[in-house]
CSV table of C-alpha atoms and ligand atoms in Angstrom, one decimal:
chain,number,residue,atom,x,y,z
A,1,UNK,CA,136.8,83.7,128.8
A,2,UNK,CA,135.1,86.6,127.0
A,3,UNK,CA,132.1,84.9,125.3
A,4,UNK,CA,130.7,86.6,122.1
A,5,UNK,CA,128.1,85.3,119.8
A,6,UNK,CA,129.2,83.3,116.8
A,7,UNK,CA,126.3,82.8,114.4
A,8,UNK,CA,126.5,80.1,111.7
A,9,UNK,CA,123.4,79.7,109.6
A,10,UNK,CA,120.4,79.3,111.9
A,11,UNK,CA,122.4,78.6,115.1
A,12,UNK,CA,124.8,80.4,117.3
A,13,UNK,CA,127.8,78.1,118.3
A,14,UNK,CA,128.6,79.9,121.5
A,15,UNK,CA,126.4,80.4,124.6
A,16,UNK,CA,126.9,82.8,127.5
A,17,UNK,CA,126.5,81.0,130.9
A,18,UNK,CA,125.7,84.0,132.9
A,19,UNK,CA,123.3,85.3,130.2
A,20,UNK,CA,121.5,82.1,130.2
A,21,UNK,CA,121.3,82.1,133.9
A,22,UNK,CA,119.8,85.6,133.9
A,23,UNK,CA,117.3,84.7,131.3
A,24,UNK,CA,116.2,81.6,133.3
A,25,UNK,CA,116.0,83.7,136.3
A,26,UNK,CA,113.7,86.3,134.6
A,27,UNK,CA,111.4,83.3,133.5
A,28,UNK,CA,111.2,82.1,137.1
A,29,UNK,CA,110.4,85.6,138.3
A,30,UNK,CA,107.7,85.8,135.7
A,31,UNK,CA,106.0,82.5,136.8
A,32,UNK,CA,106.3,83.5,140.5
A,33,UNK,CA,104.5,86.8,139.8
A,34,UNK,CA,101.4,85.0,138.2
A,35,UNK,CA,98.4,83.5,139.8
A,36,UNK,CA,98.7,79.7,140.3
A,37,UNK,CA,96.2,76.9,139.6
A,38,UNK,CA,96.3,73.5,141.2
A,39,UNK,CA,98.7,71.8,139.1
A,40,UNK,CA,100.9,68.7,138.6
A,41,UNK,CA,103.4,67.7,141.2
A,42,UNK,CA,105.8,65.2,139.7
A,43,UNK,CA,106.7,66.2,136.2
A,44,UNK,CA,108.9,64.5,133.6
A,45,UNK,CA,109.8,67.0,130.8
A,46,UNK,CA,111.4,65.3,127.8
A,47,UNK,CA,113.4,68.1,125.9
A,48,UNK,CA,113.6,70.4,128.9
A,49,UNK,CA,116.6,72.5,128.2
A,50,UNK,CA,115.3,75.0,125.7
A,51,UNK,CA,112.1,76.8,124.3
A,52,UNK,CA,108.8,75.3,125.2
A,53,UNK,CA,110.2,72.4,127.2
A,54,UNK,CA,112.4,74.7,129.5
A,55,UNK,CA,109.4,77.0,129.9
A,56,UNK,CA,107.1,74.0,130.9
A,57,UNK,CA,109.7,72.9,133.5
A,58,UNK,CA,110.0,76.3,135.0
A,59,UNK,CA,106.2,76.6,135.1
A,60,UNK,CA,105.7,73.2,136.8
A,61,UNK,CA,108.4,74.0,139.4
A,62,UNK,CA,107.5,77.6,140.2
A,63,UNK,CA,103.7,77.5,139.7
A,64,UNK,CA,103.1,74.1,141.6
A,65,UNK,CA,106.3,73.6,143.4
A,66,UNK,CA,106.6,70.3,141.4
A,67,UNK,CA,109.4,67.9,141.4
A,68,UNK,CA,110.9,68.0,137.9
A,69,UNK,CA,112.9,65.5,136.0
A,70,UNK,CA,114.4,66.8,132.8
A,71,UNK,CA,115.7,64.9,129.7
A,72,UNK,CA,118.1,67.0,127.6
A,73,UNK,CA,120.6,66.4,124.8
A,74,UNK,CA,123.3,68.9,125.5
A,75,UNK,CA,127.0,69.4,125.7
A,76,UNK,CA,129.2,70.7,128.6
A,77,UNK,CA,132.0,73.1,127.9
A,78,UNK,CA,135.2,71.6,126.6
A,79,UNK,CA,138.4,73.5,126.6
A,80,UNK,CA,137.7,76.8,125.0
A,81,UNK,CA,134.3,75.7,123.6
A,82,UNK,CA,131.4,76.9,125.6
A,83,UNK,CA,128.6,74.6,126.6
A,84,UNK,CA,125.4,74.4,124.7
A,85,UNK,CA,122.8,77.1,125.7
A,86,UNK,CA,120.6,74.2,126.9
A,87,UNK,CA,123.4,73.0,129.3
A,88,UNK,CA,123.8,76.4,130.8
A,89,UNK,CA,119.9,76.8,131.1
A,90,UNK,CA,119.7,73.5,132.9
A,91,UNK,CA,122.5,74.2,135.2
A,92,UNK,CA,121.0,77.5,136.1
A,93,UNK,CA,117.5,76.1,136.5
A,94,UNK,CA,118.8,73.3,138.8
A,95,UNK,CA,120.9,75.8,140.9
A,96,UNK,CA,117.7,78.1,141.4
A,97,UNK,CA,115.4,75.0,142.0
A,98,UNK,CA,117.7,73.6,144.7
A,99,UNK,CA,118.2,76.8,146.4
A,100,UNK,CA,114.4,77.0,146.7
A,101,UNK,CA,114.1,73.5,148.0
A,102,UNK,CA,112.7,71.9,144.9
A,103,UNK,CA,113.5,68.5,143.6
A,104,UNK,CA,115.2,68.8,140.1
A,105,UNK,CA,117.3,66.2,138.3
A,106,UNK,CA,118.3,65.9,134.7
A,107,UNK,CA,119.4,63.1,132.4
A,108,UNK,CA,121.6,64.1,129.5
A,109,UNK,CA,121.4,61.8,126.5
A,110,UNK,CA,119.3,60.7,123.5
A,111,UNK,CA,115.6,60.7,124.6
A,112,UNK,CA,114.9,58.2,121.7
A,113,UNK,CA,117.1,55.5,123.1
A,114,UNK,CA,116.0,52.8,125.5
A,115,UNK,CA,119.1,53.4,127.7
A,116,UNK,CA,117.9,56.8,128.5
A,117,UNK,CA,114.3,55.7,129.1
A,118,UNK,CA,115.6,53.1,131.5
A,119,UNK,CA,117.8,55.6,133.3
A,120,UNK,CA,115.0,58.0,133.7
A,121,UNK,CA,112.6,55.4,134.9
A,122,UNK,CA,115.2,54.1,137.5
A,123,UNK,CA,115.5,57.7,138.9
A,124,UNK,CA,111.7,58.1,139.1
A,125,UNK,CA,111.2,54.9,140.9
A,126,UNK,CA,114.0,55.6,143.4
A,127,UNK,CA,113.3,59.3,144.0
A,128,UNK,CA,109.6,60.1,143.5
A,129,UNK,CA,107.8,56.9,142.8
A,130,UNK,CA,105.6,57.9,139.9
A,131,UNK,CA,105.1,60.9,137.7
A,132,UNK,CA,101.7,62.6,137.3
A,133,UNK,CA,102.6,64.6,134.2
A,134,UNK,CA,104.8,63.9,131.2
A,135,UNK,CA,105.6,66.8,128.8
A,136,UNK,CA,106.9,65.7,125.5
A,137,UNK,CA,108.8,68.7,123.9
A,138,UNK,CA,111.5,67.2,121.6
A,139,UNK,CA,112.5,69.1,118.5
A,140,UNK,CA,115.1,67.0,117.0
A,141,UNK,CA,116.7,66.9,113.5
A,142,UNK,CA,117.2,63.1,113.6
A,143,UNK,CA,116.4,59.8,115.4
A,144,UNK,CA,118.7,56.9,115.7
A,145,UNK,CA,116.9,53.4,115.9
A,146,UNK,CA,118.0,50.6,118.1
A,147,UNK,CA,119.4,48.8,114.9
A,148,UNK,CA,121.5,51.9,114.1
A,149,UNK,CA,119.3,53.2,111.3
A,150,UNK,CA,119.1,57.0,111.3
A,151,UNK,CA,116.1,58.8,110.2
A,152,UNK,CA,116.4,62.6,109.4
A,153,UNK,CA,113.5,65.1,109.4
A,154,UNK,CA,113.1,67.5,106.5
A,155,UNK,CA,111.1,70.8,106.3
A,156,UNK,CA,109.6,70.5,102.8
A,157,UNK,CA,106.1,70.6,101.3
A,158,UNK,CA,104.0,67.5,100.4
A,159,UNK,CA,102.9,67.3,96.8
A,160,UNK,CA,103.9,70.5,95.0
A,161,UNK,CA,106.6,73.0,95.3
A,162,UNK,CA,105.7,76.2,97.1
A,163,UNK,CA,107.0,79.6,96.5
A,164,UNK,CA,106.6,82.6,98.9
A,165,UNK,CA,108.6,85.4,100.6
A,166,UNK,CA,111.3,84.6,103.0
A,167,UNK,CA,113.8,86.6,104.9
A,168,UNK,CA,117.6,86.2,105.0
A,169,UNK,CA,118.3,87.1,108.6
A,170,UNK,CA,122.1,87.6,108.0
A,171,UNK,CA,121.5,90.7,105.8
A,172,UNK,CA,117.7,91.4,106.4
A,173,UNK,CA,116.8,91.0,102.7
A,174,UNK,CA,113.4,89.7,101.5
A,175,UNK,CA,113.3,87.5,98.5
A,176,UNK,CA,111.2,84.6,97.0
A,177,UNK,CA,112.0,81.0,98.1
A,178,UNK,CA,110.7,77.9,96.5
A,179,UNK,CA,110.4,74.9,98.9
A,180,UNK,CA,110.6,71.6,97.1
A,181,UNK,CA,108.2,68.7,97.9
A,182,UNK,CA,109.5,65.9,100.2
A,183,UNK,CA,109.9,62.4,98.8
A,184,UNK,CA,107.8,59.5,100.3
A,185,UNK,CA,111.0,58.4,102.2
A,186,UNK,CA,111.6,62.0,103.5
A,187,UNK,CA,108.0,62.1,104.8
A,188,UNK,CA,108.3,58.6,106.5
A,189,UNK,CA,111.6,59.7,108.1
A,190,UNK,CA,110.1,63.1,109.3
A,191,UNK,CA,107.2,61.1,110.9
A,192,UNK,CA,109.7,58.8,112.6
A,193,UNK,CA,111.6,61.7,114.1
A,194,UNK,CA,108.8,64.2,114.9
A,195,UNK,CA,105.7,62.0,115.0
A,196,UNK,CA,104.3,60.2,118.0
A,197,UNK,CA,106.0,56.9,118.0
A,198,UNK,CA,108.7,57.9,120.6
A,199,UNK,CA,106.1,59.6,122.7
A,200,UNK,CA,104.0,56.4,122.9
A,201,UNK,CA,107.2,54.4,123.6
A,202,UNK,CA,107.9,56.7,126.6
A,203,UNK,CA,104.4,56.2,127.9
A,204,UNK,CA,104.4,52.4,127.4
A,205,UNK,CA,107.8,52.2,129.3
A,206,UNK,CA,106.6,54.3,132.2
A,207,UNK,CA,103.4,52.3,132.4
A,208,UNK,CA,105.2,49.0,132.2
A,209,UNK,CA,107.5,50.0,135.0
A,210,UNK,CA,104.6,51.3,137.1
A,211,UNK,CA,106.4,54.7,137.1
A,212,UNK,CA,103.3,56.8,136.0
A,213,UNK,CA,100.1,57.6,138.0
A,214,UNK,CA,96.8,56.2,136.8
A,215,UNK,CA,95.3,59.5,136.4
A,216,UNK,CA,98.4,61.1,134.8
A,217,UNK,CA,98.2,63.5,132.0
A,218,UNK,CA,100.7,63.9,129.1
A,219,UNK,CA,101.0,66.7,126.6
A,220,UNK,CA,103.0,67.2,123.4
A,221,UNK,CA,103.3,70.4,121.3
A,222,UNK,CA,102.2,71.2,117.9
A,223,UNK,CA,101.6,74.1,115.5
A,224,UNK,CA,98.9,75.1,112.9
A,225,UNK,CA,99.4,78.7,111.8
A,226,UNK,CA,97.8,80.8,109.0
A,227,UNK,CA,97.4,79.7,105.4
A,228,UNK,CA,100.5,81.3,104.2
A,229,UNK,CA,102.6,78.9,106.2
A,230,UNK,CA,100.5,75.7,105.5
A,231,UNK,CA,102.3,74.5,102.6
A,232,UNK,CA,105.5,74.7,104.5
A,233,UNK,CA,104.1,73.6,108.0
A,234,UNK,CA,100.7,72.2,108.6
A,235,UNK,CA,100.4,70.6,105.2
A,236,UNK,CA,104.1,69.9,104.8
A,237,UNK,CA,106.3,67.1,106.0
A,238,UNK,CA,106.4,68.5,109.5
A,239,UNK,CA,102.7,68.7,109.4
A,240,UNK,CA,102.4,65.0,108.6
A,241,UNK,CA,104.6,64.3,111.6
A,242,UNK,CA,102.4,66.5,113.8
A,243,UNK,CA,99.2,64.7,112.4
A,244,UNK,CA,100.8,61.4,113.6
A,245,UNK,CA,101.5,63.0,117.0
A,246,UNK,CA,97.8,63.9,117.3
A,247,UNK,CA,96.8,60.3,116.4
A,248,UNK,CA,99.2,59.2,119.0
A,249,UNK,CA,97.4,61.5,121.6
A,250,UNK,CA,94.2,59.7,120.8
A,251,UNK,CA,95.7,56.3,121.0
A,252,UNK,CA,97.3,57.0,124.3
A,253,UNK,CA,94.0,58.3,125.8
A,254,UNK,CA,91.9,55.5,124.1
A,255,UNK,CA,94.2,52.8,125.8
A,256,UNK,CA,91.7,53.3,128.7
A,257,UNK,CA,94.4,53.0,131.3
A,258,UNK,CA,93.4,56.3,132.9
A,259,UNK,CA,96.3,58.3,131.2
A,260,UNK,CA,95.0,61.2,129.2
A,261,UNK,CA,97.1,62.7,126.3
A,262,UNK,CA,96.7,66.1,124.8
A,263,UNK,CA,98.2,68.2,122.1
A,264,UNK,CA,98.7,71.7,122.8
A,265,UNK,CA,98.9,73.9,119.7
A,266,UNK,CA,101.3,76.6,120.6
A,267,UNK,CA,102.1,80.1,119.2
A,268,UNK,CA,104.9,80.6,116.6
A,269,UNK,CA,107.9,81.8,118.5
A,270,UNK,CA,111.7,82.2,117.8
A,271,UNK,CA,113.4,79.0,119.0
A,272,UNK,CA,116.4,77.1,117.8
A,273,UNK,CA,114.1,74.8,115.7
A,274,UNK,CA,111.7,77.4,114.2
A,275,UNK,CA,114.7,79.6,113.0
A,276,UNK,CA,115.4,76.8,110.5
A,277,UNK,CA,112.0,76.8,108.8
A,278,UNK,CA,111.9,78.7,105.5
A,279,UNK,CA,109.2,81.4,105.3
A,280,UNK,CA,108.3,81.1,108.9
A,281,UNK,CA,110.9,83.6,110.4
A,282,UNK,CA,109.4,86.4,108.2
A,283,UNK,CA,105.9,85.5,109.4
A,284,UNK,CA,107.2,85.5,113.0
A,285,UNK,CA,108.8,89.0,112.6
A,286,UNK,CA,105.4,90.4,111.3
A,287,UNK,CA,103.5,88.5,113.8
A,288,UNK,CA,105.7,89.9,116.7
A,289,UNK,CA,105.1,93.5,115.4
A,290,UNK,CA,101.2,92.9,115.3
A,291,UNK,CA,101.0,91.1,118.6
A,292,UNK,CA,103.2,93.6,120.4
A,293,UNK,CA,101.2,96.5,119.0
A,294,UNK,CA,97.9,94.8,120.1
A,295,UNK,CA,99.2,94.1,123.4
A,296,UNK,CA,98.9,90.3,123.1
A,297,UNK,CA,102.5,89.2,122.6
A,298,UNK,CA,103.8,86.2,124.6
A,299,UNK,CA,107.0,84.3,124.7
A,300,UNK,CA,107.5,80.7,125.6
A,301,UNK,CA,107.1,81.3,129.4
A,302,UNK,CA,104.0,83.4,129.1
A,303,UNK,CA,102.5,80.7,126.9
A,304,UNK,CA,103.5,77.7,129.1
A,305,UNK,CA,102.4,79.6,132.3
A,306,UNK,CA,99.0,80.3,130.7
A,307,UNK,CA,98.7,76.7,129.5
A,308,UNK,CA,99.3,75.1,132.9
A,309,UNK,CA,97.5,77.6,135.0
A,310,UNK,CA,94.4,78.0,132.9
A,311,UNK,CA,93.9,75.5,130.0
A,312,UNK,CA,95.5,72.3,131.3
A,313,UNK,CA,95.3,72.1,135.1
A,314,UNK,CA,95.0,69.1,137.4
A,315,UNK,CA,91.2,69.2,137.2
A,316,UNK,CA,90.4,70.7,133.7
A,317,UNK,CA,91.5,70.6,130.1
A,318,UNK,CA,90.0,73.2,127.7
A,319,UNK,CA,90.1,71.7,124.3
A,320,UNK,CA,88.6,72.6,120.7
A,321,UNK,CA,86.3,70.3,118.8
A,322,UNK,CA,89.0,67.8,117.5
A,323,UNK,CA,90.3,67.8,121.2
A,324,UNK,CA,93.5,70.1,121.0
A,325,UNK,CA,94.3,72.8,123.5
A,326,UNK,CA,94.7,76.1,121.6
A,327,UNK,CA,97.5,78.2,122.9
A,328,UNK,CA,97.6,79.8,119.5
A,329,UNK,CA,94.2,81.5,120.3
A,330,UNK,CA,95.7,85.0,120.4
A,331,UNK,CA,98.0,84.5,117.4
A,332,UNK,CA,95.0,83.2,115.3
A,333,UNK,CA,92.5,85.8,116.4
A,334,UNK,CA,90.9,87.8,113.6
A,335,UNK,CA,92.5,91.2,114.4
A,336,UNK,CA,95.9,89.7,114.7
A,337,UNK,CA,95.7,87.6,111.4
A,338,UNK,CA,93.9,90.4,109.4
A,339,UNK,CA,96.8,92.8,110.3
A,340,UNK,CA,99.4,90.2,109.6
A,341,UNK,CA,97.9,89.4,106.1
A,342,UNK,CA,97.8,93.1,105.2
A,343,UNK,CA,101.6,93.5,106.2
A,344,UNK,CA,102.4,90.3,104.5
A,345,UNK,CA,101.0,91.3,101.2
A,346,UNK,CA,102.9,94.7,101.3
A,347,UNK,CA,106.2,93.6,102.8
A,348,UNK,CA,109.4,94.0,100.7
A,349,UNK,CA,113.1,94.7,101.5
A,350,UNK,CA,112.2,98.4,101.4
A,351,UNK,CA,109.6,98.5,104.2
A,352,UNK,CA,111.0,95.9,106.7
A,353,UNK,CA,111.4,98.6,109.4
A,354,UNK,CA,107.7,99.5,109.3
A,355,UNK,CA,106.2,96.2,108.5
A,356,UNK,CA,108.1,93.7,110.8
A,357,UNK,CA,109.7,93.5,114.2
A,358,UNK,CA,113.2,92.5,113.1
A,359,UNK,CA,114.8,93.9,116.1
A,360,UNK,CA,112.5,91.7,118.2
A,361,UNK,CA,113.3,88.6,116.2
A,362,UNK,CA,117.1,89.2,116.5
A,363,UNK,CA,116.9,90.0,120.2
A,364,UNK,CA,114.9,86.8,120.9
A,365,UNK,CA,117.3,84.8,118.7
A,366,UNK,CA,120.4,86.0,120.6
A,367,UNK,CA,118.6,85.5,123.9
A,368,UNK,CA,118.2,81.8,123.0
A,369,UNK,CA,122.0,81.6,123.5
A,370,UNK,CA,122.2,83.8,126.6
A,371,UNK,CA,123.1,87.2,124.8
A,372,UNK,CA,121.1,90.4,125.2
A,373,UNK,CA,120.2,89.6,128.8
A,374,UNK,CA,119.7,92.7,131.1
A,375,UNK,CA,122.4,93.4,133.6
A,376,UNK,CA,125.2,91.1,132.0
A,377,UNK,CA,128.5,92.7,131.0
A,378,UNK,CA,129.5,90.8,127.8
A,379,UNK,CA,133.0,92.3,127.9
A,380,UNK,CA,134.2,90.6,131.0
A,381,UNK,CA,135.8,87.2,131.6
A,382,UNK,CA,133.4,84.5,132.5
A,383,UNK,CA,134.0,80.9,133.8
A,384,UNK,CA,132.4,78.8,131.0
A,385,UNK,CA,132.3,75.6,133.2
A,386,UNK,CA,129.0,75.0,134.8
A,387,UNK,CA,127.9,71.8,136.6
A,388,UNK,CA,124.6,70.0,136.4
A,389,UNK,CA,124.3,67.6,139.4
A,390,UNK,CA,124.4,63.9,138.7
A,391,UNK,CA,125.1,64.3,134.9
B,1,NAD,P1,113.7,73.8,121.0
B,1,NAD,O1,114.7,73.6,119.9
B,1,NAD,O2,113.8,75.2,121.6
B,1,NAD,O3,113.9,72.7,122.1
B,1,NAD,C1,114.0,71.4,121.8
B,1,NAD,C2,114.4,70.6,123.0
B,1,NAD,O4,114.5,69.2,122.6
B,1,NAD,C3,115.8,71.0,123.5
B,1,NAD,O5,115.8,71.0,124.9
B,1,NAD,C4,116.7,69.9,122.9
B,1,NAD,O6,117.9,69.6,123.8
B,1,NAD,C5,115.8,68.7,123.1
B,1,NAD,N1,116.3,67.6,122.2
B,1,NAD,C6,116.5,67.6,120.9
B,1,NAD,N2,116.8,66.3,120.5
B,1,NAD,C7,116.8,65.5,121.6
B,1,NAD,C8,117.2,64.1,121.9
B,1,NAD,N3,117.5,63.4,120.9
B,1,NAD,N4,117.1,63.7,123.2
B,1,NAD,C9,116.7,64.6,124.2
B,1,NAD,N5,116.5,65.8,124.0
B,1,NAD,C10,116.5,66.3,122.8
B,1,NAD,O7,112.3,73.5,120.4
B,1,NAD,P2,110.8,74.2,120.6
B,1,NAD,O8,110.6,75.2,119.5
B,1,NAD,O9,110.8,74.5,122.0
B,1,NAD,O10,110.0,72.9,120.2
B,1,NAD,C11,109.4,72.1,121.1
B,1,NAD,C12,108.1,71.5,120.6
B,1,NAD,O11,107.2,72.6,120.4
B,1,NAD,C13,108.2,70.9,119.2
B,1,NAD,O12,107.3,69.7,119.2
B,1,NAD,C14,107.8,71.9,118.3
B,1,NAD,O13,107.4,71.5,117.0
B,1,NAD,C15,106.7,72.6,119.1
B,1,NAD,N6,106.2,73.9,118.8
B,1,NAD,C16,107.2,74.9,118.5
B,1,NAD,C17,106.7,76.2,118.0
B,1,NAD,C18,107.7,77.3,117.8
B,1,NAD,O14,107.3,78.3,117.1
B,1,NAD,N7,108.9,77.2,118.2
B,1,NAD,C19,105.4,76.5,117.9
B,1,NAD,C20,104.5,75.3,118.2
B,1,NAD,C21,104.9,74.1,118.6
């Protein structure tokens, strides 16, 4: 099949298998080229097929030679429908890892469910005994509870409505958008989906099954960002869920069973989930421009490689005062934020070319789905069926 991008709203409904493979390969090559600290050796990554989770898995495998077990929620190809990008990324990662003699297995299904937790724990016990690191990198729109109740997360403010600039990426126009406040029920639901309850459930289940080392480390990801995004993010419904995630980290560590839990506050980047947040894509386009100009731009793989090789290693965790790892240190640096603020106050539909890196935003968006990869001919037929072993 000849596979072209079909974008609907914030997602692309097609993905290119060879493009995804080339992009996974370029991330592996990046990690191989970097210095390696002493890291974790048996790593479970929950949400390992895209974005920060995929980059965490690649870093663990190629910085430390770690055995990795991934949990994904993806779809294989079906007839003329391509597989999801996460499926192709995982198939490619496993192919490279196996060729390089690394243990890599993946479980495809709903990470929130008991069934998937049991399946993962069985594999750990059979194949690697215990894990020494758990990365929790889910970004999900909804969570189904054991009794069938479904909670959906929302990206709204808390308290008052908030108006600021946003970009329509279909036609690159800037306009004002007003984001309405979430109801109490919506806030509760967002915390259920994106807060720490399920992370805690995973750690409890691993501990109860004796499938996690006594000195294991677990990390989940969060975002803070500058003030212009606070009503939408840090102080919004998703921020309430992230507060809960942070409290969960403390609770896991305070359980005093040797397991240490951390929140890593990561940089704003184009991923499937961030593309859906109002206001944030315009901020990211400006941020990309500034960080590229100042020579401090990073993608997911650079962030995760720096995290696991410098700030969260086997013997060391560098945290700020409330005990968070700050991978957003370069994003939040004064010279970056001053430049972003100036451009934000001036930006309009007339000066997008000079004030934002829209090409960089679009390029990264298409790359999420395997398009825009170097060396791939998108006009030739490609086999869209790819296998993930044991899935
Ligand atoms: P992403 O959309 O790129 O990846 C999310 C992953 O979760 C995918 O692999 C997806 O398959 C998996 N997933 C979703 N629902 C699942 C389910 N029910 N069961 C199993 N797997 C499931 O997201 P991302 O941007 O990499 O986000 C990961 C984490 O990083 C989130 O906590 C997010 O808030 C945080 N974060 C993101 C940014 C950013 O700018 N993108 C910045 C800081 C922190």
